[in-house]
Coordinates of N, CA and C in Angstrom, one line a residue:
X1328 N -82.7 113.8 15.4 CA -83.3 114.4 14.2 C -84.8 113.8 14.1
X1329 N -85.0 112.5 14.3 CA -86.3 111.9 14.3 C -87.2 112.5 15.3
X1330 N -86.6 112.8 16.5 CA -87.5 113.4 17.6 C -87.9 114.8 17.1
X1331 N -86.9 115.6 16.6 CA -87.3 117.0 16.1 C -88.3 116.9 15.0
X1332 N -88.2 115.9 14.1 CA -89.2 115.8 13.0 C -90.5 115.5 13.6
X1333 N -90.6 114.6 14.6 CA -91.9 114.2 15.2 C -92.5 115.4 15.9
X1334 N -91.7 116.2 16.6 CA -92.2 117.4 17.3 C -92.8 118.4 16.4
X1335 N -92.1 118.6 15.3 CA -92.6 119.6 14.3 C -93.9 119.1 13.7
X1336 N -94.0 117.9 13.2 CA -95.2 117.4 12.5 C -96.3 117.2 13.5
X1337 N -96.0 116.7 14.7 CA -97.1 116.5 15.7 C -97.7 117.9 16.1
X1338 N -96.8 118.9 16.3 CA -97.3 120.2 16.7 C -98.2 120.8 15.6
X1339 N -97.8 120.6 14.3 CA -98.6 121.1 13.2 C -99.9 120.3 13.1
X1340 N -99.9 119.0 13.3 CA -101.1 118.2 13.3 C -102.1 118.7 14.4
X1341 N -101.5 119.0 15.6 CA -102.4 119.5 16.7 C -103.0 120.9 16.4
X1342 N -102.2 121.7 15.7 CA -102.7 123.0 15.3 C -103.9 122.9 14.3
X1343 N -103.7 121.9 13.3 CA -104.8 121.7 12.4 C -106.1 121.2 13.0
X1344 N -105.9 120.3 14.0 CA -107.1 119.8 14.8 C -107.8 121.0 15.4
X1345 N -107.0 121.9 16.1 CA -107.7 123.0 16.7 C -108.4 123.9 15.8
X1346 N -107.7 124.2 14.6 CA -108.3 125.1 13.6 C -109.6 124.5 13.1
X1347 N -109.7 123.2 12.9 CA -111.0 122.6 12.4 C -112.1 122.7 13.5
X1348 N -111.7 122.6 14.7 CA -112.7 122.8 15.8 C -113.1 124.3 16.0
X1349 N -112.3 125.2 15.5 CA -112.6 126.6 15.6 C -113.4 127.1 14.5
X1350 N -113.8 126.2 13.5 CA -114.7 126.6 12.5 C -114.2 126.4 11.0
X1351 N -113.0 125.9 10.9 CA -112.5 125.6 9.5 C -112.6 124.1 9.2
X1352 N -113.7 123.7 8.7 CA -113.9 122.3 8.5 C -112.9 121.6 7.6
X1353 N -112.7 120.4 7.8 CA -111.9 119.5 6.9 C -110.4 119.6 7.2
X1354 N -109.9 120.8 7.7 CA -108.4 120.9 7.9 C -107.9 119.9 8.9
X1355 N -108.8 119.5 9.8 CA -108.4 118.5 10.8 C -108.2 117.2 10.2
X1356 N -108.8 116.9 9.1 CA -108.5 115.6 8.4 C -107.1 115.4 8.0
X1357 N -106.4 116.5 7.9 CA -105.0 116.4 7.5 C -104.1 116.0 8.6
X1358 N -104.6 116.0 9.8 CA -103.7 115.8 11.0 C -103.1 114.4 11.0
X1359 N -104.0 113.4 10.7 CA -103.5 112.0 10.7 C -102.5 111.8 9.6
X1360 N -102.8 112.2 8.3 CA -101.8 112.0 7.3 C -100.5 112.7 7.6
X1361 N -100.5 113.9 8.2 CA -99.3 114.6 8.6 C -98.5 113.7 9.6
X1362 N -99.1 113.3 10.6 CA -98.4 112.5 11.6 C -98.0 111.1 11.2
X1363 N -98.7 110.6 10.1 CA -98.4 109.3 9.6 C -97.1 109.3 8.9
X1364 N -96.5 110.4 8.7 CA -95.1 110.5 8.1 C -94.1 109.9 9.0
X1365 N -94.4 109.9 10.3 CA -93.4 109.4 11.3 C -93.9 108.3 12.1
X1366 N -95.1 107.8 11.9 CA -95.7 106.7 12.6 C -96.8 106.0 11.8
X1367 N -97.3 104.9 12.3 CA -98.4 104.2 11.6 C -99.6 105.1 11.7
X1368 N -100.5 105.0 10.6 CA -101.7 105.8 10.6 C -102.6 105.4 11.8
X1369 N -102.7 104.1 12.2 CA -103.5 103.7 13.3 C -103.0 104.3 14.6
X1370 N -101.7 104.3 14.8 CA -101.1 104.9 16.0 C -101.3 106.4 16.0
X1371 N -101.2 107.0 14.9 CA -101.4 108.5 14.8 C -102.9 108.8 15.1
X1372 N -103.8 108.0 14.6 CA -105.2 108.3 14.9 C -105.5 108.2 16.4
X1373 N -105.0 107.1 17.0 CA -105.2 106.9 18.4 C -104.6 108.0 19.3
X1374 N -103.4 108.4 18.9 CA -102.6 109.4 19.7 C -103.3 110.8 19.6
X1375 N -103.9 111.1 18.5 CA -104.5 112.4 18.3 C -105.9 112.6 18.8
X1376 N -106.6 111.5 19.1 CA -108.0 111.5 19.5 C -108.1 112.4 20.7
X1377 N -107.3 112.3 21.8 CA -107.5 113.2 23.0 C -107.4 114.7 22.6
X1378 N -106.6 115.0 21.6 CA -106.5 116.4 21.2 C -107.8 116.9 20.5
X1379 N -108.4 116.0 19.8 CA -109.7 116.3 19.2 C -110.7 116.6 20.3
X1380 N -110.7 115.7 21.3 CA -111.7 115.9 22.4 C -111.4 117.2 23.2
X1381 N -110.2 117.5 23.5 CA -109.8 118.7 24.2 C -110.2 119.9 23.4
X1382 N -109.8 120.0 22.2 CA -110.2 121.2 21.3 C -111.7 121.2 21.1
X1383 N -112.3 120.0 21.1 CA -113.8 120.0 20.9 C -114.5 120.9 22.0
X1384 N -113.9 120.8 23.2 CA -114.5 121.5 24.4 C -114.5 123.0 24.1
X1385 N -113.4 123.5 23.6 CA -113.3 124.9 23.3 C -114.2 125.3 22.1
X1386 N -114.2 124.4 21.1 CA -115.0 124.7 19.9 C -116.5 124.7 20.3
X1387 N -116.9 123.8 21.1 CA -118.4 123.8 21.5 C -118.7 125.0 22.3
X1388 N -117.8 125.5 23.1 CA -118.0 126.7 23.9 C -118.1 127.9 22.9
X1389 N -117.2 128.0 21.9 CA -117.2 129.1 21.0 C -118.5 129.1 20.2
X1390 N -119.1 128.0 19.8 CA -120.3 127.9 19.0 C -121.5 127.5 19.8
X1391 N -121.5 127.7 21.1 CA -122.6 127.2 21.9 C -124.0 127.8 21.6
X1392 N -124.0 128.9 20.8 CA -125.3 129.5 20.5 C -125.5 129.5 19.0
X1393 N -124.6 128.9 18.2 CA -124.7 128.9 16.8 C -124.6 127.5 16.2
X1394 N -125.7 126.9 16.0 CA -125.8 125.5 15.5 C -127.2 125.2 15.0
X1395 N -127.3 124.2 14.2 CA -128.6 123.8 13.7 C -129.1 122.6 14.5
X1396 N -130.1 122.8 15.4 CA -130.6 121.8 16.3 C -131.3 120.7 15.5
X1397 N -132.0 121.1 14.4 CA -132.7 120.0 13.7 C -131.8 119.1 13.0
X1398 N -130.6 119.6 12.6 CA -129.6 118.7 12.0 C -128.9 117.8 13.0
X1399 N -128.6 118.4 14.2 CA -128.0 117.6 15.2 C -128.9 116.5 15.7
X1400 N -130.2 116.7 15.8 CA -131.1 115.7 16.2 C -131.1 114.5 15.3
X1401 N -130.8 114.7 14.0 CA -130.7 113.7 13.0 C -129.3 113.0 13.0
X1402 N -128.3 113.9 13.0 CA -126.9 113.4 12.8 C -126.2 112.8 14.0
X1403 N -126.5 113.3 15.2 CA -125.9 112.8 16.4 C -126.2 111.3 16.6
X1404 N -127.4 110.9 16.7 CA -127.7 109.4 16.9 C -127.1 108.6 15.8
X1405 N -127.2 109.1 14.5 CA -126.7 108.3 13.4 C -125.2 108.2 13.5
X1406 N -124.5 109.3 13.9 CA -123.1 109.3 14.0 C -122.6 108.3 15.0
X1407 N -123.2 108.3 16.2 CA -122.8 107.4 17.3 C -123.0 105.9 16.8
X1408 N -124.1 105.7 16.2 CA -124.3 104.3 15.6 C -123.2 103.9 14.6
X1409 N -122.8 104.9 13.8 CA -121.8 104.7 12.9 C -120.4 104.4 13.5
X1410 N -120.1 105.0 14.7 CA -118.9 104.7 15.4 C -119.0 103.3 15.9
X1411 N -120.1 102.9 16.5 CA -120.2 101.5 17.0 C -120.1 100.5 15.9
X1412 N -120.6 100.8 14.7 CA -120.4 99.8 13.6 C -119.0 99.8 13.2
X1413 N -118.3 100.9 13.2 CA -116.9 101.0 12.9 C -116.1 100.1 13.8
X1414 N -116.4 100.2 15.1 CA -115.7 99.5 16.2 C -115.9 98.0 15.9
X1415 N -117.1 97.5 15.7 CA -117.4 96.1 15.6 C -116.8 95.5 14.3
X1416 N -116.6 96.3 13.3 CA -116.1 95.8 12.0 C -114.7 96.3 11.7
X1417 N -114.0 96.8 12.7 CA -112.7 97.4 12.4 C -111.7 96.4 11.9
X1418 N -111.8 95.1 12.3 CA -110.9 94.1 11.9 C -111.2 93.5 10.5
X1419 N -112.4 93.8 10.0 CA -112.8 93.2 8.8 C -112.7 94.1 7.6
X1420 N -112.7 95.4 7.8 CA -112.8 96.4 6.7 C -111.5 97.1 6.5
X1421 N -111.0 97.2 5.3 CA -109.8 97.8 4.9 C -109.9 99.3 5.0
X1422 N -109.0 100.0 5.7 CA -109.0 101.4 5.8 C -108.8 102.0 4.4
X1423 N -108.0 101.4 3.6 CA -107.8 101.9 2.2 C -109.1 101.9 1.4
X1424 N -109.9 100.9 1.6 CA -111.2 100.8 0.8 C -112.1 101.9 1.3
X1425 N -112.1 102.2 2.6 CA -113.0 103.3 3.1 C -112.5 104.6 2.5
X1426 N -111.2 104.8 2.6 CA -110.6 106.1 2.1 C -111.0 106.3 0.6
X1427 N -110.9 105.2 -0.2 CA -111.2 105.4 -1.6 C -112.6 105.7 -1.9
X1428 N -113.5 105.0 -1.2 CA -115.0 105.2 -1.4 C -115.4 106.6 -1.0
X1429 N -114.9 107.1 0.2 CA -115.2 108.4 0.6 C -114.6 109.5 -0.3
X1430 N -113.4 109.3 -0.7 CA -112.8 110.2 -1.6 C -113.6 110.3 -2.9
X1431 N -114.0 109.2 -3.4 CA -114.8 109.1 -4.7 C -116.1 109.9 -4.5
X1432 N -116.8 109.7 -3.4 CA -118.1 110.4 -3.2 C -117.8 111.9 -3.1
X1433 N -116.8 112.3 -2.4 CA -116.5 113.7 -2.2 C -116.2 114.4 -3.5
X1434 N -115.4 113.8 -4.4 CA -115.0 114.3 -5.7 C -116.3 114.4 -6.6
X1435 N -117.1 113.4 -6.6 CA -118.3 113.4 -7.4 C -119.2 114.5 -6.9
X1436 N -119.4 114.7 -5.6 CA -120.3 115.8 -5.1 C -119.8 117.2 -5.6
X1437 N -118.5 117.4 -5.5 CA -117.9 118.7 -5.9 C -118.1 119.0 -7.3
X1438 N -117.8 118.0 -8.2 CA -117.9 118.2 -9.6 C -119.3 118.4 -10.0
X1439 N -120.3 117.7 -9.4 CA -121.7 117.9 -9.7 C -122.1 119.3 -9.3
X1440 N -121.6 119.8 -8.2 CA -122.0 121.2 -7.7 C -121.4 122.2 -8.6
X1441 N -120.2 122.1 -9.0 CA -119.5 123.1 -9.8 C -119.9 123.2 -11.2
X1442 N -120.3 122.0 -11.8 CA -120.6 122.0 -13.2 C -122.1 121.9 -13.5
X1443 N -122.9 122.0 -12.5 CA -124.3 122.0 -12.8 C -124.8 123.2 -13.5
X1444 N -125.6 123.0 -14.5 CA -126.0 124.1 -15.4 C -127.3 124.7 -14.8
X1445 N -127.6 125.9 -15.3 CA -128.8 126.6 -14.8 C -128.6 127.4 -13.5
X1446 N -129.7 127.8 -13.0 CA -129.6 128.6 -11.7 C -129.3 127.7 -10.5
X1447 N -128.8 128.4 -9.5 CA -128.4 127.6 -8.3 C -129.6 127.1 -7.7
X1448 N -129.5 125.9 -7.1 CA -130.6 125.3 -6.4 C -131.0 126.1 -5.2
X1449 N -132.3 126.0 -4.8 CA -132.7 126.6 -3.6 C -132.2 125.8 -2.4
X1450 N -132.0 126.4 -1.2 CA -131.6 125.6 -0.1 C -132.5 124.4 0.2
X1451 N -131.9 123.3 0.6 CA -132.7 122.1 0.9 C -133.0 122.0 2.4
X1452 N -134.1 121.4 2.7 CA -134.4 121.1 4.1 C -133.6 119.9 4.6
X1453 N -133.4 119.8 5.9 CA -132.7 118.7 6.5 C -133.6 117.4 6.4
X1454 N -133.1 116.5 5.6 CA -133.9 115.3 5.3 C -133.5 114.2 6.3
X1455 N -134.4 113.6 7.0 CA -134.1 112.6 7.9 C -133.5 111.3 7.3
X1456 N -134.0 110.8 6.2 CA -133.4 109.6 5.6 C -131.9 109.9 5.2
X1457 N -131.7 111.0 4.5 CA -130.4 111.4 4.1 C -129.5 111.6 5.3
X1458 N -130.0 112.3 6.3 CA -129.2 112.6 7.4 C -128.8 111.4 8.2
X1459 N -129.7 110.4 8.3 CA -129.3 109.1 9.0 C -128.2 108.4 8.2
X1460 N -128.3 108.4 6.9 CA -127.3 107.8 6.0 C -126.0 108.4 6.1
X1461 N -126.0 109.8 5.9 CA -124.7 110.5 5.8 C -124.1 110.7 7.2
X1462 N -125.0 110.8 8.2 CA -124.5 110.9 9.6 C -123.9 109.6 10.1
X1463 N -124.5 108.5 9.8 CA -124.0 107.2 10.1 C -122.7 107.0 9.4
X1464 N -122.6 107.4 8.1 CA -121.3 107.2 7.4 C -120.2 108.1 7.9
X1465 N -120.6 109.3 8.4 CA -119.6 110.2 9.0 C -119.0 109.6 10.3
X1466 N -119.9 109.0 11.1 CA -119.4 108.4 12.3 C -118.5 107.2 12.0
X1467 N -119.0 106.4 11.0 CA -118.2 105.2 10.6 C -116.9 105.5 10.1
X1468 N -116.8 106.4 9.1 CA -115.5 106.8 8.5 C -114.6 107.6 9.5
X1469 N -115.2 108.3 10.4 CA -114.5 109.0 11.4 C -113.7 108.0 12.3
X1470 N -114.4 106.9 12.6 CA -113.8 105.9 13.4 C -112.7 105.1 12.6
X1471 N -113.0 104.7 11.4 CA -112.1 103.9 10.6 C -110.9 104.7 10.1
X1472 N -111.1 105.9 9.6 CA -110.0 106.6 9.0 C -110.0 108.1 9.3
X1473 N -110.6 108.5 10.4 CA -110.7 110.0 10.7 C -111.1 110.8 9.4
X1474 N -112.1 110.3 8.7 CA -112.5 110.9 7.4 C -114.0 111.2 7.5
X1475 N -114.5 111.7 8.6 CA -115.9 112.0 8.7 C -116.3 113.2 8.1
X1476 N -115.4 114.1 7.7 CA -115.8 115.4 7.1 C -116.5 115.3 5.8
X1477 N -116.1 114.6 4.8 CA -116.8 114.6 3.5 C -118.3 114.1 3.6
X1478 N -118.6 113.1 4.3 CA -120.1 112.7 4.4 C -120.9 113.9 5.1
X1479 N -120.3 114.5 6.1 CA -121.0 115.6 6.7 C -121.2 116.7 5.7
X1480 N -120.2 117.1 5.0 CA -120.3 118.2 4.0 C -121.3 117.9 2.9
X1481 N -121.3 116.6 2.5 CA -122.2 116.3 1.4 C -123.7 116.5 1.9
X1482 N -124.0 116.2 3.1 CA -125.3 116.3 3.6 C -125.7 117.8 3.9
X1483 N -124.7 118.5 4.5 CA -125.0 119.9 5.0 C -124.9 121.0 3.9
X1484 N -123.9 120.9 3.0 CA -123.7 122.0 2.0 C -125.0 122.3 1.2
X1485 N -125.8 121.4 0.8 CA -127.0 121.8 0.0 C -128.0 122.6 0.8
X1486 N -127.9 122.6 2.1 CA -128.8 123.3 3.0 C -128.5 124.8 3.0
X1487 N -127.2 125.1 2.7 CA -126.8 126.5 2.6 C -127.1 127.3 3.8
X1488 N -126.6 126.8 5.0 CA -126.8 127.4 6.2 C -125.8 128.6 6.4
X1489 N -126.1 129.6 7.2 CA -125.1 130.6 7.5 C -123.8 129.9 8.0
X1490 N -122.6 130.5 7.7 CA -121.4 129.8 8.0 C -121.2 129.5 9.4
X1491 N -121.6 130.4 10.3 CA -121.4 130.2 11.8 C -122.2 129.0 12.2
X1492 N -123.5 128.9 11.7 CA -124.3 127.8 12.1 C -123.8 126.5 11.5
X1493 N -123.3 126.5 10.3 CA -122.7 125.4 9.6 C -121.5 124.9 10.5
X1494 N -120.6 125.8 10.8 CA -119.4 125.5 11.6 C -119.8 125.0 13.0
X1495 N -120.7 125.6 13.6 CA -121.2 125.2 14.9 C -121.7 123.8 14.9
X1496 N -122.5 123.5 13.9 CA -123.1 122.1 13.8 C -122.0 121.1 13.6
X1497 N -121.1 121.4 12.8 CA -120.0 120.4 12.6 C -119.2 120.2 13.9
X1498 N -118.9 121.3 14.6 CA -118.1 121.2 15.8 C -118.8 120.4 16.9
X1499 N -120.1 120.6 17.1 CA -120.8 119.9 18.1 C -121.0 118.4 17.7
X1500 N -121.3 118.2 16.5 CA -121.5 116.8 16.0 C -120.2 116.0 16.2
X1501 N -119.1 116.5 15.8 CA -117.9 115.7 15.9 C -117.3 115.7 17.3
X1502 N -117.7 116.6 18.1 CA -117.3 116.6 19.5 C -118.0 115.3 20.1
X1503 N -119.2 115.1 19.8 CA -120.0 113.9 20.4 C -119.4 112.6 19.8
X1504 N -119.2 112.6 18.5 CA -118.6 111.5 17.8 C -117.3 111.1 18.4
X1505 N -116.4 112.1 18.7 CA -115.1 111.8 19.2 C -115.2 111.3 20.6
X1506 N -116.1 111.8 21.4 CA -116.3 111.2 22.8 C -116.7 109.7 22.7
X1507 N -117.6 109.4 21.7 CA -118.0 108.0 21.5 C -116.9 107.1 21.1
X1508 N -115.8 107.7 20.6 CA -114.7 106.9 20.1 C -113.7 106.6 21.2
X1509 N -113.7 107.2 22.3 CA -112.7 107.1 23.3 C -112.6 105.6 23.8
X1510 N -113.8 105.1 24.2 CA -113.8 103.7 24.7 C -113.3 102.7 23.7
X1511 N -113.9 102.7 22.5 CA -113.4 101.7 21.5 C -111.9 101.9 21.1
X1512 N -111.4 103.1 21.0 CA -110.0 103.3 20.7 C -109.1 102.7 21.9
X1513 N -109.5 103.0 23.1 CA -108.8 102.5 24.2 C -108.8 101.0 24.2
X1514 N -109.9 100.4 23.8 CA -110.0 98.9 23.7 C -109.1 98.4 22.6
X1515 N -109.0 99.1 21.5 CA -108.2 98.5 20.4 C -106.7 98.8 20.6
X1516 N -106.4 100.0 21.2 CA -105.0 100.3 21.3 C -104.8 101.2 22.6
X1517 N -104.6 100.5 23.7 CA -104.6 101.2 25.0 C -103.5 102.3 25.1
X1518 N -103.7 103.4 25.7 CA -102.7 104.5 25.9 C -101.7 104.1 26.9
X1519 N -100.4 104.3 26.6 CA -99.3 104.1 27.5 C -99.0 105.4 28.2
X1520 N -98.2 105.3 29.3 CA -97.8 106.6 30.0 C -97.0 107.5 29.0
X1521 N -96.2 106.9 28.1 CA -95.5 107.7 27.2 C -96.4 108.5 26.2
X1522 N -97.5 107.8 25.9 CA -98.5 108.4 25.0 C -99.1 109.6 25.7
X1523 N -99.4 109.5 27.0 CA -100.1 110.6 27.7 C -99.2 111.8 27.8
X1524 N -97.9 111.6 27.9 CA -96.9 112.7 27.9 C -96.8 113.4 26.6
X1525 N -96.9 112.6 25.5 CA -96.8 113.1 24.1 C -98.0 114.0 23.9
X1526 N -99.2 113.5 24.3 CA -100.4 114.3 24.1 C -100.4 115.6 24.9
X1527 N -99.9 115.5 26.2 CA -99.9 116.7 27.0 C -99.0 117.8 26.4
X1528 N -97.9 117.5 25.7 CA -97.1 118.5 25.1 C -97.8 119.2 23.9
X1529 N -98.7 118.5 23.3 CA -99.4 119.0 22.1 C -100.6 119.8 22.4
X1530 N -101.2 119.7 23.6 CA -102.4 120.4 24.0 C -102.4 121.9 23.7
X1531 N -101.3 122.6 24.1 CA -101.3 124.1 23.8 C -101.4 124.4 22.3
X1532 N -100.9 123.6 21.4 CA -101.0 123.8 20.0 C -102.4 123.6 19.5
X1533 N -103.1 122.6 20.0 CA -104.5 122.4 19.7 C -105.4 123.5 20.1
X1534 N -105.2 124.0 21.4 CA -106.0 125.1 21.9 C -105.7 126.4 21.1
X1535 N -104.5 126.6 20.8 CA -104.1 127.8 20.0 C -104.8 127.7 18.6
X1536 N -104.8 126.5 18.0 CA -105.5 126.4 16.7 C -107.0 126.6 16.7
X1537 N -107.6 126.3 17.9 CA -109.0 126.4 18.0 C -109.4 127.9 17.9
X1538 N -108.7 128.7 18.6 CA -109.0 130.2 18.6 C -108.6 130.8 17.3
X1539 N -107.5 130.3 16.7 CA -107.1 130.8 15.4 C -108.2 130.5 14.3
X1540 N -108.7 129.2 14.4 CA -109.8 128.8 13.4 C -111.0 129.7 13.6
X1541 N -111.4 130.0 14.8 CA -112.6 130.8 15.0 C -112.4 132.2 14.5
X1542 N -111.2 132.7 14.8 CA -110.8 134.1 14.3 C -110.9 134.2 12.8
X1543 N -110.4 133.2 12.1 CA -110.4 133.3 10.6 C -111.8 133.1 10.1
X1544 N -112.6 132.2 10.7 CA -113.9 131.9 10.3 C -114.8 133.2 10.3
X1545 N -114.6 134.0 11.3 CA -115.4 135.2 11.5 C -115.0 136.3 10.4
X1546 N -113.9 136.2 9.9 CA -113.4 137.2 9.0 C -113.4 136.8 7.5
X1547 N -113.9 135.6 7.2 CA -114.0 135.2 5.8 C -115.5 135.4 5.4
X1548 N -115.7 136.0 4.3 CA -117.0 136.3 3.8 C -117.7 134.9 3.5
X1549 N -119.1 134.9 3.6 CA -119.8 133.7 3.5 C -119.5 133.0 2.2
X1550 N -119.6 133.7 1.1 CA -119.4 133.1 -0.3 C -118.0 132.5 -0.3
X1551 N -117.0 133.1 0.1 CA -115.6 132.6 0.1 C -115.5 131.4 1.1
X1552 N -116.2 131.5 2.2 CA -116.1 130.4 3.2 C -116.5 129.1 2.6
X1553 N -117.7 129.1 1.9 CA -118.2 127.8 1.3 C -117.4 127.4 0.1
X1554 N -116.8 128.4 -0.6 CA -115.9 128.0 -1.7 C -114.7 127.3 -1.2
X1555 N -114.2 127.8 -0.1 CA -113.0 127.2 0.5 C -113.3 125.8 1.1
X1556 N -114.6 125.7 1.7 CA -115.0 124.4 2.2 C -115.1 123.4 1.0
X1557 N -115.7 123.8 -0.1 CA -115.8 122.8 -1.2 C -114.5 122.5 -1.8
X1558 N -113.6 123.5 -1.9 CA -112.2 123.3 -2.4 C -111.5 122.3 -1.5
X1559 N -111.6 122.6 -0.2 CA -111.0 121.7 0.7 C -111.5 120.2 0.6
X1560 N -112.8 120.1 0.5 CA -113.4 118.8 0.3 C -112.9 118.1 -0.9
X1561 N -112.7 118.9 -2.0 CA -112.3 118.3 -3.3 C -110.8 117.8 -3.1
X1562 N -110.0 118.7 -2.6 CA -108.5 118.3 -2.5 C -108.3 117.2 -1.5
X1563 N -109.0 117.2 -0.4 CA -108.9 116.1 0.6 C -109.4 114.8 0.0
X1564 N -110.5 114.9 -0.8 CA -111.1 113.7 -1.4 C -110.1 113.1 -2.4
X1565 N -109.4 114.0 -3.1 CA -108.4 113.5 -4.1 C -107.2 112.8 -3.3
X1566 N -106.9 113.4 -2.1 CA -105.8 112.8 -1.3 C -106.2 111.4 -0.8
X1567 N -107.4 111.3 -0.4 CA -107.9 110.0 0.1 C -107.8 108.9 -1.0
X1568 N -108.2 109.3 -2.2 CA -108.2 108.4 -3.4 C -106.7 108.1 -3.7
X1569 N -105.8 109.1 -3.7 CA -104.4 108.9 -3.9 C -103.8 107.9 -2.9
X1570 N -104.1 108.2 -1.6 CA -103.6 107.3 -0.6 C -104.0 105.9 -0.7
X1571 N -105.2 105.7 -1.2 CA -105.8 104.3 -1.3 C -105.1 103.6 -2.5
X1572 N -104.9 104.3 -3.6 CA -104.4 103.7 -4.9 C -102.9 103.5 -4.8
X1573 N -102.2 104.4 -4.1 CA -100.7 104.3 -4.0 C -100.2 103.4 -3.0
X1574 N -101.1 102.9 -2.1 CA -100.6 102.0 -1.0 C -100.3 100.6 -1.6

């Protein structure tokens, strides 16, 4: 029964990872909480990282012509530095503290966006100082708690990019961040032969999710796409806060 439960939850987690890489941001954040129902969150994060990397390759190919280069030039170096900071401070920082702070920032951003009075703001330019801060935070929280989505959203959503460019930028950024996490994760929790076999079984579900995410992204209107992104950010931020407070 436990094996069947693991297979169902792990397959669903792999599908979510693929869908996020296919252009549906934030849904991949649910993968670790889902798998944490049957194992420790740290073990779940380590086990799922190769699936992120494999589905990243498909996602990068799907969005190879649709991304914001100016944002990637800012976010990629900052994100990699954030991963390194997460690695060096992993033993000193509580995962629950990080989850709570990121959840709080995400909720605050959504409420400010939804309840702001007057006309909608004009699209903002990519700010280097803001990008360095939020990109570094995305890399850091991605390493600590697989919660890099909210910082990325907070920086990118005010720019109001076309949805394909937005999705492509997210896919390429986190593909690079996930590659940067391989060495540190292997150092903190080496993969066993049993882990490799578990990962291999889940690969088809991750690949299937990648194409499913790309299919759905192309068929969702721009206005609804960003409403869904913001709603997803809000709900997941609430979940991060709940996880931190209920632990």
